[in-house]
Short mmCIF file of C-alpha atoms in Angstrom, two decimals:
data_model
loop_
_atom_site.label_atom_id
_atom_site.label_comp_id
_atom_site.label_asym_id
_atom_site.label_seq_id
_atom_site.Cartn_x
_atom_site.Cartn_y
_atom_site.Cartn_z
CA MET A 1 94.18 -50.24 -8.01
CA PRO A 2 93.60 -46.81 -9.69
CA LEU A 3 91.59 -44.55 -8.19
CA SER A 4 88.12 -45.33 -10.75
CA LEU A 5 87.78 -48.62 -11.69
CA GLY A 6 84.65 -49.07 -13.29
CA ALA A 7 82.45 -47.12 -13.69
CA CYS A 8 83.51 -45.79 -9.90
CA ALA A 9 86.01 -43.93 -7.96
CA MET A 10 87.34 -43.39 -4.67
CA GLU A 11 86.25 -40.14 -2.66
CA VAL A 12 89.39 -39.93 -0.47
CA LEU A 13 93.12 -40.50 -1.44
CA PHE A 14 93.40 -43.29 1.30
CA GLY A 15 91.26 -45.56 -0.25
CA ARG A 16 94.15 -46.77 -2.36
CA ASN A 17 95.20 -49.56 -2.56
CA LYS A 18 98.99 -49.72 -1.89
CA LYS A 19 102.13 -49.79 -3.34
CA GLU A 20 104.45 -50.97 -1.70
CA GLN A 21 107.73 -50.17 -1.67
CA PRO A 22 109.53 -50.32 0.82
CA GLU A 23 112.97 -47.80 2.32
CA PRO A 24 115.62 -48.59 1.31
CA VAL A 25 115.83 -48.78 -2.39
CA ARG A 26 118.89 -51.89 -2.27
CA ALA A 27 121.60 -49.52 -3.25
CA LYS A 28 125.22 -51.78 -3.42
CA VAL A 29 128.65 -49.90 -3.35
CA THR A 30 129.11 -49.74 -6.84
CA GLY A 31 126.38 -46.98 -6.54
CA GLU A 32 123.64 -49.29 -8.31
CA VAL A 33 119.56 -48.78 -7.67
CA CYS A 34 117.41 -51.18 -8.30
CA TYR A 35 113.22 -50.55 -7.49
CA ARG A 36 110.51 -52.24 -7.20
CA SER A 37 107.00 -51.06 -6.71
CA ARG A 38 104.41 -53.83 -6.13
CA TYR A 39 99.90 -53.01 -5.60
CA LEU A 40 99.22 -55.46 -2.56
CA ARG A 41 97.19 -58.19 -3.59
CA SER A 42 94.77 -58.26 -0.69
CA ASP A 43 91.97 -59.80 -1.10
CA THR A 44 90.06 -55.84 -1.48
CA TYR A 45 92.40 -55.17 -4.33
CA ASN A 46 91.39 -59.40 -6.03
CA ALA A 47 87.78 -58.14 -6.06
CA ASN A 48 87.00 -55.02 -6.70
CA MET A 49 89.33 -56.11 -9.97
CA GLU A 50 87.09 -59.26 -10.38
CA ALA A 51 84.21 -57.05 -10.26
CA ASN A 52 85.61 -54.19 -12.56
CA ARG A 53 83.81 -51.66 -10.44
CA ILE A 54 84.52 -51.52 -5.82
CA VAL A 55 82.48 -54.19 -4.44
CA VAL A 56 84.88 -54.14 -0.48
CA SER A 57 84.41 -50.55 1.21
CA GLU A 58 87.21 -48.77 2.10
CA PHE A 59 86.61 -46.25 5.47
CA GLY A 60 86.24 -42.36 2.94
CA THR A 61 83.70 -45.18 -0.37
CA MET A 62 80.54 -47.32 0.69
CA ALA A 63 80.51 -50.01 -2.25
CA TYR A 64 77.34 -50.68 -3.93
CA PRO A 65 74.82 -53.33 -4.74
CA ASP A 66 75.19 -54.66 -8.45
CA PRO A 67 72.68 -52.96 -10.38
CA SER A 68 71.80 -56.17 -12.20
CA LYS A 69 71.23 -58.22 -8.88
CA ASN A 70 67.78 -58.84 -7.69
CA LEU A 71 66.05 -57.88 -4.92
CA LEU A 72 67.64 -61.04 -2.20
CA SER A 73 70.90 -60.22 -3.66
CA LYS A 74 70.82 -56.66 -3.09
CA ALA A 75 69.04 -57.35 0.51
CA PHE A 76 71.91 -59.53 1.45
CA THR A 77 74.68 -56.43 0.55
CA TYR A 78 72.67 -54.36 2.69
CA LEU A 79 71.95 -56.47 6.23
CA SER A 80 76.17 -58.23 5.41
CA HIS A 81 76.71 -54.39 5.80
CA THR A 82 75.25 -53.70 8.87
CA ILE A 83 78.28 -55.16 10.70
CA PRO A 84 80.22 -54.51 8.84
CA ASP A 85 84.17 -57.54 7.63
CA PHE A 86 86.25 -54.44 7.30
CA THR A 87 88.82 -54.89 4.42
CA ASP A 88 92.31 -55.70 4.43
CA ASN A 89 93.59 -52.91 2.64
CA CYS A 90 97.42 -52.33 4.12
CA LEU A 91 97.44 -49.46 3.00
CA ILE A 92 98.80 -47.10 6.03
CA ASN A 93 102.05 -48.95 7.79
CA PHE A 94 104.64 -51.81 7.81
CA MET A 95 105.13 -54.27 11.66
CA LYS A 96 107.88 -55.97 11.79
CA CYS A 97 106.65 -59.58 13.48
CA GLY A 98 109.71 -61.45 14.88
CA GLU A 99 111.37 -62.24 11.32
CA ASP A 100 108.00 -61.91 9.39
CA VAL A 101 107.35 -58.08 7.35
CA TYR A 102 103.65 -57.31 7.37
CA VAL A 103 101.76 -53.64 6.34
CA THR A 104 99.23 -52.47 7.94
CA THR A 105 95.49 -50.51 8.42
CA GLU A 106 92.60 -49.58 11.16
CA THR A 107 91.01 -52.33 11.19
CA ASN A 108 91.35 -56.61 12.39
CA TYR A 109 93.72 -57.45 9.24
CA ILE A 110 97.37 -57.41 8.69
CA ARG A 111 99.21 -58.24 5.71
CA LYS A 112 102.58 -60.36 5.19
CA ILE A 113 104.95 -59.60 2.31
CA ASN A 114 107.95 -60.72 0.88
CA PRO A 115 109.68 -58.08 1.50
CA GLN A 116 112.84 -58.43 -1.02
CA THR A 117 110.10 -59.44 -4.34
CA LEU A 118 107.05 -57.84 -2.33
CA GLU A 119 105.17 -60.43 -3.00
CA THR A 120 101.71 -61.21 -0.90
CA LEU A 121 100.76 -63.62 1.23
CA GLU A 122 98.31 -64.73 3.69
CA LYS A 123 95.61 -62.61 5.70
CA VAL A 124 96.16 -62.34 8.66
CA ASP A 125 92.98 -61.45 11.18
CA TYR A 126 94.27 -60.34 14.76
CA ARG A 127 90.55 -61.02 15.83
CA LYS A 128 91.77 -64.74 16.20
CA TYR A 129 94.30 -63.81 18.94
CA VAL A 130 93.15 -61.29 20.39
CA GLY A 131 89.40 -59.31 20.71
CA ILE A 132 89.13 -57.02 18.60
CA ASN A 133 87.56 -54.63 15.71
CA MET A 134 90.23 -52.80 14.75
CA ALA A 135 94.17 -51.38 15.71
CA THR A 136 96.71 -48.67 15.09
CA ALA A 137 98.90 -48.59 11.89
CA HIS A 138 101.70 -47.54 14.13
CA PRO A 139 102.50 -50.61 16.56
CA HIS A 140 105.53 -49.94 18.93
CA TYR A 141 108.79 -52.28 19.25
CA ASP A 142 110.09 -52.82 23.28
CA SER A 143 114.36 -53.08 24.07
CA ALA A 144 113.26 -57.40 23.01
CA GLY A 145 111.47 -56.98 20.08
CA ASN A 146 107.78 -57.49 21.31
CA VAL A 147 105.35 -55.90 19.33
CA LEU A 148 103.33 -53.41 21.07
CA ASN A 149 99.79 -52.31 19.85
CA ILE A 150 96.76 -51.03 20.89
CA GLY A 151 93.12 -52.14 19.88
CA THR A 152 89.44 -51.57 20.24
CA SER A 153 87.14 -54.17 20.93
CA ILE A 154 83.16 -53.49 20.70
CA VAL A 155 80.34 -53.85 22.20
CA ASP A 156 81.56 -56.86 23.59
CA LYS A 157 79.89 -58.88 26.27
CA GLY A 158 78.13 -55.26 26.89
CA LYS A 159 81.14 -53.15 27.31
CA THR A 160 83.76 -51.27 24.91
CA LYS A 161 87.00 -50.63 25.36
CA TYR A 162 91.03 -50.64 24.03
CA VAL A 163 92.62 -53.25 24.47
CA ILE A 164 96.96 -53.02 25.07
CA PHE A 165 98.63 -55.92 23.82
CA LYS A 166 102.02 -57.60 22.90
CA ILE A 167 103.01 -59.80 20.49
CA PRO A 168 105.87 -61.76 21.59
CA ALA A 169 109.67 -60.95 18.60
CA ALA A 170 109.90 -64.61 18.49
CA ALA A 171 106.73 -68.60 20.05
CA PRO A 172 109.03 -69.66 22.98
CA ASP A 173 111.05 -73.34 21.62
CA ARG A 174 109.03 -76.28 22.66
CA MET A 175 106.96 -74.12 19.64
CA LYS A 176 109.24 -72.44 17.03
CA ARG A 177 107.09 -73.92 14.09
CA LYS A 178 104.62 -71.01 15.94
CA SER A 179 103.35 -68.18 13.87
CA PRO A 180 104.41 -65.33 17.72
CA LEU A 181 100.93 -63.95 16.57
CA GLN A 182 99.42 -66.97 18.46
CA HIS A 183 101.94 -65.89 21.26
CA THR A 184 99.78 -62.38 21.98
CA GLU A 185 98.89 -61.31 25.66
CA VAL A 186 97.01 -58.83 26.99
CA LEU A 187 97.87 -56.47 28.81
CA CYS A 188 95.38 -54.23 29.68
CA SER A 189 92.13 -53.05 28.72
CA ILE A 190 90.41 -49.39 28.83
CA PRO A 191 87.52 -48.59 29.06
CA SER A 192 84.98 -46.66 26.76
CA ARG A 193 84.07 -44.22 28.49
CA SER A 194 80.86 -44.59 26.20
CA LEU A 195 79.44 -47.49 24.98
CA LEU A 196 78.88 -46.36 21.03
CA SER A 197 80.72 -43.47 20.66
CA PRO A 198 84.28 -44.97 21.19
CA SER A 199 87.37 -42.37 20.53
CA TYR A 200 89.48 -42.58 17.31
CA TYR A 201 93.21 -42.81 18.00
CA HIS A 202 96.06 -43.65 15.16
CA SER A 203 98.66 -44.18 17.89
CA PHE A 204 99.95 -43.78 21.15
CA GLY A 205 103.24 -43.78 23.01
CA VAL A 206 105.43 -44.91 25.01
CA THR A 207 107.92 -44.98 27.54
CA GLU A 208 110.85 -47.93 29.25
CA ASN A 209 108.00 -48.37 32.16
CA TYR A 210 104.26 -46.80 30.95
CA ILE A 211 101.98 -46.50 28.15
CA ILE A 212 100.42 -43.05 26.90
CA PHE A 213 96.40 -43.42 25.23
CA LEU A 214 95.34 -40.52 23.73
CA GLU A 215 91.13 -41.47 24.49
CA GLN A 216 90.45 -37.71 22.35
CA PRO A 217 86.81 -36.51 21.69
CA PHE A 218 87.05 -37.19 18.42
CA LYS A 219 84.34 -40.61 18.08
CA LEU A 220 82.94 -43.07 16.16
CA ASP A 221 79.53 -43.60 16.04
CA ILE A 222 79.55 -47.09 16.05
CA LEU A 223 75.28 -46.17 15.95
CA LYS A 224 75.99 -44.35 12.74
CA MET A 225 77.64 -46.92 10.74
CA ALA A 226 76.04 -50.33 11.65
CA THR A 227 73.68 -47.84 9.68
CA ALA A 228 76.17 -46.34 7.01
CA TYR A 229 75.00 -48.41 4.18
CA ILE A 230 71.18 -48.89 4.09
CA ARG A 231 71.93 -44.10 4.03
CA GLY A 232 74.48 -44.58 1.88
CA VAL A 233 77.10 -43.05 3.42
CA SER A 234 80.84 -43.67 4.39
CA TRP A 235 81.93 -44.92 7.54
CA ALA A 236 84.10 -41.87 7.95
CA SER A 237 81.53 -39.83 7.44
CA CYS A 238 79.85 -41.39 11.03
CA LEU A 239 83.06 -39.98 12.79
CA ALA A 240 82.68 -36.87 14.65
CA PHE A 241 85.05 -34.34 16.80
CA HIS A 242 83.29 -33.05 19.97
CA ARG A 243 84.62 -30.06 20.63
CA GLU A 244 82.97 -29.64 24.83
CA ASP A 245 84.63 -32.79 25.37
CA LYS A 246 87.62 -33.04 27.00
CA THR A 247 90.98 -35.01 26.29
CA TYR A 248 91.52 -38.05 28.13
CA ILE A 249 95.70 -39.23 29.04
CA HIS A 250 95.98 -42.59 30.10
CA ILE A 251 98.81 -43.91 31.48
CA VAL A 252 99.35 -47.48 31.88
CA ASN A 253 101.73 -49.78 33.80
CA GLN A 254 103.90 -51.79 31.10
CA ARG A 255 105.03 -54.02 34.00
CA THR A 256 102.40 -54.24 36.16
CA GLY A 257 99.31 -54.19 33.52
CA LYS A 258 97.60 -51.12 35.32
CA LEU A 259 96.27 -47.61 34.87
CA VAL A 260 98.46 -44.64 37.04
CA SER A 261 95.49 -44.43 39.78
CA THR A 262 95.62 -39.97 38.40
CA LYS A 263 92.43 -39.40 36.50
CA PHE A 264 94.43 -36.29 33.36
CA TYR A 265 92.50 -34.75 31.12
CA THR A 266 93.85 -31.72 28.40
CA ASP A 267 91.57 -29.30 25.88
CA PRO A 268 89.86 -31.27 23.33
CA MET A 269 92.59 -32.14 20.50
CA VAL A 270 92.84 -34.40 17.40
CA VAL A 271 95.95 -36.29 17.78
CA PHE A 272 96.96 -38.28 14.39
CA HIS A 273 100.45 -39.22 15.31
CA HIS A 274 102.32 -39.40 18.94
CA ILE A 275 107.16 -38.21 18.51
CA ASN A 276 107.88 -39.69 21.40
CA ALA A 277 107.55 -40.16 25.43
CA TYR A 278 110.30 -39.91 28.30
CA GLU A 279 110.43 -40.11 31.91
CA GLU A 280 112.45 -37.56 34.44
CA ASP A 281 112.63 -37.03 38.30
CA GLY A 282 109.06 -38.86 38.81
CA CYS A 283 107.11 -37.04 35.38
CA LEU A 284 105.84 -38.84 32.42
CA LEU A 285 106.46 -36.08 29.50
CA PHE A 286 104.83 -36.88 26.29
CA ASP A 287 104.74 -35.23 22.77
CA VAL A 288 101.98 -35.02 20.35
CA ILE A 289 101.35 -33.41 17.19
CA ALA A 290 98.28 -31.87 17.65
CA TYR A 291 94.85 -30.43 15.63
CA GLU A 292 92.41 -28.17 17.02
CA ASP A 293 89.39 -29.79 15.14
CA SER A 294 89.29 -32.79 12.98
CA SER A 295 88.86 -30.72 10.56
CA LEU A 296 92.78 -33.21 8.15
CA TYR A 297 90.31 -35.67 7.45
CA ASN A 298 88.45 -33.31 4.73
CA CYS A 299 91.62 -32.40 3.12
CA PHE A 300 91.73 -35.89 1.73
CA TYR A 301 88.65 -35.45 0.28
CA LEU A 302 89.32 -36.30 -3.32
CA ALA A 303 86.98 -33.53 -4.37
CA ASN A 304 89.21 -31.55 -2.30
CA LEU A 305 91.89 -32.61 -3.93
CA LYS A 306 91.52 -31.59 -7.13
CA GLN A 307 90.09 -27.99 -6.68
CA GLY A 308 93.79 -26.86 -5.16
CA PHE A 309 94.16 -25.83 -2.34
CA GLU A 310 95.45 -22.36 -2.93
CA GLY A 311 91.88 -21.63 -3.07
CA ASN A 312 90.79 -24.04 0.14
CA SER A 313 93.31 -22.74 2.44
CA ARG A 314 91.51 -22.02 5.14
CA ILE A 315 90.16 -25.67 6.29
CA ILE A 316 93.82 -26.87 6.06
CA PRO A 317 94.02 -27.02 10.21
CA VAL A 318 97.91 -25.53 11.72
CA PRO A 319 99.28 -28.90 13.28
CA THR A 320 100.90 -27.87 16.37
CA LEU A 321 103.68 -30.20 18.90
CA LYS A 322 102.64 -29.52 22.38
CA ARG A 323 104.42 -31.54 24.87
CA PHE A 324 103.19 -32.79 27.37
CA ALA A 325 103.76 -33.43 31.86
CA VAL A 326 101.86 -35.58 34.17
CA PRO A 327 102.92 -36.58 37.43
CA LEU A 328 103.31 -40.42 38.32
CA CYS A 329 102.31 -39.81 41.98
CA THR A 330 100.65 -37.41 42.89
CA ASP A 331 100.11 -35.63 46.34
CA LYS A 332 97.43 -35.98 48.32
CA ASN A 333 97.67 -32.11 50.04
CA ALA A 334 99.00 -30.47 46.78
CA GLU A 335 96.35 -26.98 47.19
CA VAL A 336 93.43 -26.98 43.94
CA GLY A 337 95.25 -25.10 41.23
CA SER A 338 98.62 -25.57 42.07
CA ASN A 339 100.88 -27.11 39.46
CA LEU A 340 102.42 -30.06 39.87
CA ILE A 341 105.01 -30.15 37.90
CA LYS A 342 108.49 -29.01 39.16
CA LEU A 343 110.62 -29.91 36.11
CA ALA A 344 113.68 -27.65 34.52
CA SER A 345 113.03 -28.85 31.45
CA THR A 346 109.42 -28.06 30.75
CA THR A 347 106.70 -25.27 30.78
CA ALA A 348 103.89 -28.01 30.66
CA ARG A 349 102.56 -27.47 33.75
CA ALA A 350 99.87 -30.44 35.62
CA LEU A 351 96.67 -28.44 37.87
CA LYS A 352 95.14 -30.29 40.70
CA GLU A 353 91.74 -29.60 40.69
CA LYS A 354 89.09 -30.68 42.60
CA ASP A 355 88.07 -35.00 42.87
CA ASP A 356 91.92 -35.33 42.56
CA GLN A 357 91.47 -35.34 38.34
CA VAL A 358 94.25 -32.65 36.99
CA TYR A 359 94.57 -30.36 34.47
CA CYS A 360 97.12 -30.72 31.96
CA GLN A 361 98.53 -28.11 30.37
CA PRO A 362 101.50 -28.09 27.43
CA GLU A 363 104.09 -27.04 26.54
CA LEU A 364 103.75 -25.65 22.65
CA LEU A 365 107.26 -26.20 21.03
CA CYS A 366 106.85 -25.14 17.40
CA GLU A 367 104.12 -25.46 14.72
CA GLY A 368 103.59 -26.87 10.64
CA LEU A 369 105.34 -29.30 11.20
CA ASP A 370 103.27 -33.03 10.19
CA LEU A 371 104.71 -37.18 9.65
CA PRO A 372 107.32 -36.28 12.66
CA ARG A 373 110.01 -39.82 12.91
CA ILE A 374 112.69 -40.34 15.44
CA ASN A 375 116.08 -42.10 15.15
CA TYR A 376 114.33 -45.53 17.16
CA ALA A 377 117.10 -46.70 18.98
CA HIS A 378 115.64 -43.27 21.70
CA ASN A 379 112.34 -44.31 21.63
CA GLY A 380 110.96 -43.65 25.91
CA LYS A 381 113.73 -42.31 26.12
CA ARG A 382 115.25 -38.18 27.17
CA TYR A 383 115.94 -37.86 22.66
CA ARG A 384 116.38 -33.98 21.53
CA TYR A 385 115.57 -34.42 17.01
CA VAL A 386 112.77 -34.78 15.45
CA PHE A 387 112.82 -34.88 11.75
CA ALA A 388 109.44 -34.17 9.19
CA PHE A 389 106.94 -32.50 6.41
CA GLU A 390 106.85 -29.30 6.55
CA VAL A 391 102.72 -28.50 6.80
CA GLN A 392 102.16 -25.15 5.47
CA ARG A 393 98.99 -23.99 3.01
CA SER A 394 98.88 -27.43 1.39
CA PRO A 395 98.62 -31.70 3.64
CA ILE A 396 100.60 -32.51 0.53
CA PRO A 397 103.97 -32.20 1.67
CA ASN A 398 107.12 -29.76 0.14
CA LYS A 399 109.59 -30.14 2.31
CA ILE A 400 111.46 -32.29 4.32
CA LEU A 401 112.52 -31.01 7.88
CA LYS A 402 114.80 -31.40 10.54
CA TYR A 403 113.56 -29.58 14.35
CA ASP A 404 115.46 -29.66 17.00
CA ILE A 405 113.87 -29.66 20.26
CA LEU A 406 117.37 -27.93 22.07
CA THR A 407 117.33 -25.11 19.89
CA LYS A 408 113.69 -24.98 18.52
CA SER A 409 116.16 -24.74 15.44
CA PHE A 410 115.21 -26.07 11.77
CA LEU A 411 117.02 -27.14 8.68
CA ARG A 412 114.98 -27.61 5.99
CA TRP A 413 115.52 -29.23 1.72
CA GLY A 414 113.25 -28.81 -0.57
CA GLU A 415 113.27 -28.78 -3.65
CA GLN A 416 111.11 -26.70 -6.56
CA HIS A 417 107.82 -29.29 -8.16
CA CYS A 418 109.00 -32.04 -5.10
CA TRP A 419 107.09 -33.33 -3.29
CA PRO A 420 109.22 -35.43 -0.95
CA SER A 421 107.39 -39.15 0.88
CA GLU A 422 108.06 -39.52 5.00
CA PRO A 423 112.03 -39.48 5.51
CA VAL A 424 112.90 -42.42 7.61
CA PHE A 425 116.09 -41.79 9.45
CA VAL A 426 118.55 -45.12 9.52
CA PRO A 427 121.43 -44.87 12.14
CA THR A 428 125.15 -44.86 10.82
CA PRO A 429 126.12 -47.98 13.47
CA ASP A 430 128.47 -47.82 16.17
CA ALA A 431 127.18 -43.84 15.85
CA LYS A 432 127.83 -41.56 18.78
CA GLU A 433 125.07 -38.85 18.31
CA GLU A 434 121.55 -39.26 17.75
CA ASP A 435 121.53 -38.10 14.27
CA ASP A 436 124.36 -39.26 13.76
CA GLY A 437 122.95 -41.51 9.52
CA ILE A 438 121.33 -40.74 6.76
CA LEU A 439 118.59 -39.49 5.95
CA LEU A 440 115.94 -40.75 3.07
CA SER A 441 112.72 -40.02 0.71
CA ALA A 442 111.36 -41.16 -2.25
CA ILE A 443 111.44 -38.46 -4.08
CA VAL A 444 108.59 -37.25 -6.84
CA SER A 445 108.37 -33.99 -9.05
CA SER A 446 105.14 -32.75 -11.11
CA ASP A 447 107.44 -31.56 -13.27
CA PRO A 448 107.04 -33.87 -16.16
CA GLN A 449 110.73 -33.26 -17.24
CA LYS A 450 112.00 -34.87 -14.59
CA LEU A 451 112.25 -38.32 -12.76
CA PRO A 452 111.39 -39.75 -9.61
CA PHE A 453 114.41 -39.78 -7.12
CA LEU A 454 115.34 -41.39 -3.72
CA LEU A 455 117.36 -38.42 -2.15
CA ILE A 456 119.44 -39.25 0.58
CA LEU A 457 120.53 -36.81 3.26
CA ASP A 458 122.47 -36.47 6.52
CA ALA A 459 120.45 -36.12 8.50
CA LYS A 460 122.81 -34.04 11.02
CA THR A 461 123.44 -31.52 8.48
CA PHE A 462 121.09 -32.62 5.81
CA ALA A 463 123.55 -31.75 3.05
CA GLU A 464 122.68 -34.27 0.28
CA LEU A 465 124.82 -36.05 -0.26
CA ALA A 466 123.18 -38.12 -3.73
CA ARG A 467 120.26 -38.73 -5.32
CA ALA A 468 119.06 -41.90 -7.90
CA TYR A 469 116.94 -41.54 -11.05
CA VAL A 470 114.41 -43.82 -11.29
CA ASP A 471 113.14 -43.57 -15.37
CA VAL A 472 108.86 -45.27 -13.32
CA ASP A 473 105.58 -44.40 -11.96
CA MET A 474 105.77 -42.80 -8.89
CA HIS A 475 103.19 -42.24 -6.38
CA LEU A 476 104.02 -40.25 -3.19
CA ASP A 477 104.17 -42.63 -0.38
CA LEU A 478 103.02 -42.80 2.78
CA HIS A 479 105.58 -44.54 5.67
CA GLY A 480 107.84 -47.07 5.26
CA LEU A 481 110.51 -49.12 7.36
CA PHE A 482 114.31 -49.15 6.51
CA ILE A 483 114.98 -53.33 6.61
CA PRO A 484 119.17 -53.40 6.31
CA ASP A 485 120.58 -56.38 4.96
CA THR A 486 121.63 -57.58 7.45
CA ASP A 487 121.30 -58.72 10.46
CA TRP A 488 122.24 -56.22 12.84
CA ASP A 489 119.40 -53.90 14.63
CA PRO A 490 119.02 -50.75 14.98
CA ARG A 491 115.91 -50.84 17.25
CA LYS A 492 118.89 -52.80 19.92
CA GLN A 493 121.41 -49.95 19.88
CA ALA A 494 121.08 -48.82 22.45
CA PRO A 495 121.99 -44.39 22.16
CA SER A 496 125.09 -45.06 25.71
CA GLN A 497 125.19 -43.58 28.50
CA GLU A 498 127.27 -41.20 28.07
CA VAL A 499 124.94 -40.23 25.59
CA GLN A 500 122.09 -39.71 27.67
CA ASP A 501 123.61 -37.94 29.73
CA ARG A 502 124.24 -35.37 28.08
CA ALA A 503 121.19 -35.38 27.01
CA SER A 504 120.16 -34.58 30.14
CA SER A 505 121.73 -31.96 30.33
CA GLN A 506 120.97 -30.51 27.24
CA THR A 507 117.83 -30.75 28.04
CA GLY A 508 117.77 -29.28 31.57
CA GLN A 509 119.43 -25.33 30.15
CA VAL A 510 115.96 -25.19 28.12
#
């Protein structure tokens, strides 16, 4: 769907319909590359196209009644938006669930697609399987292929809570014909600190035994949201950053479904992307990309994009890679003010306070990167490398980078007039090292004389291995997914004990 339709126009870049471009583009031995792209035929897309105007509200763009309708029809439209049915415009990410592939957004809807033809298939409402109104677009997968995710249940039976749920990789043998979604189970519910202002969150972290959820002071005002349509404002305007509040760190035991009893918190911040987390000597370490406030959202209003970011550089916040460390067991006899973290591998601190609260001070690893990816075989385990975008003056990145957490060094790829998609790491089969593999990125050029292309980099050295130009109109991508043609599963290519031991000894040298 275009940015404008009839007399209407989208106001936020992320209000567009997802144009499916799964990674990788299929490459054959002959060197031939095939490219396929289609708009997601969501109910939102179909309704807007049929009306030739925006009739389904998006996060940053509110739809309004047709001016030709009578007063009764207009009144019904206003009432229907008091408790809105969110969009199924699943434009953010991909999710594998058993043998199926879905596209996701942050509402209660996901859409199944055919990853070969990109045909839009059935619409799935999470609410049929778990009591949530919205969910993250960044699920995790455990070693068995089960999907882990978090959603928010708003004022259900007088309570607002964050619900952690698991979708099995496959239905039980006796129910093979049923979707794994029908066997979704709730692992844990975390009460929101505010009934009518739950925290916004975009992702979360996992280790082999724990789940990390950040209840940050970037909050959604439910009352404002319910009246947004009548007031003539978007749902995005109902989000607010509360600088005077704290960021609360919730740790959930995956085995028991119970919260770690200690109350952890840190300074106010906004986190969109968790990178990774792991356990070490009785502590849990997790890495996030943090912003000092929520002003990044303002960058993606089309009015700001059109003005040019050079003139608006003051509104672009600097993302920071922060490492936090929390003790899984706290010494009740420790003195107030003492540091509970004794690890040599990090300078992150956890300071005991009164009433058994613990204040967490992060280690600042580096600045200027976002949309991080890792070798997912190391997810929840000790790791060394981050693949990401370099973010400087503009939130629209023009460089791909690799950050080495051990040496604090960078490798970069960039080319004039080129705008890369988020790099997708594909491990080499039977890889020995964490960065054995390639990076895939779809490159869009702002030079009309230069075609867009698929870029393939050596993930270890950042040497360019190949590029394949395609004579098509290609748009800038967000999160991608690599789907191998064989049954080889990169998530199951767990690092060998030798590699884990080497990483452990290297981390200890920091």
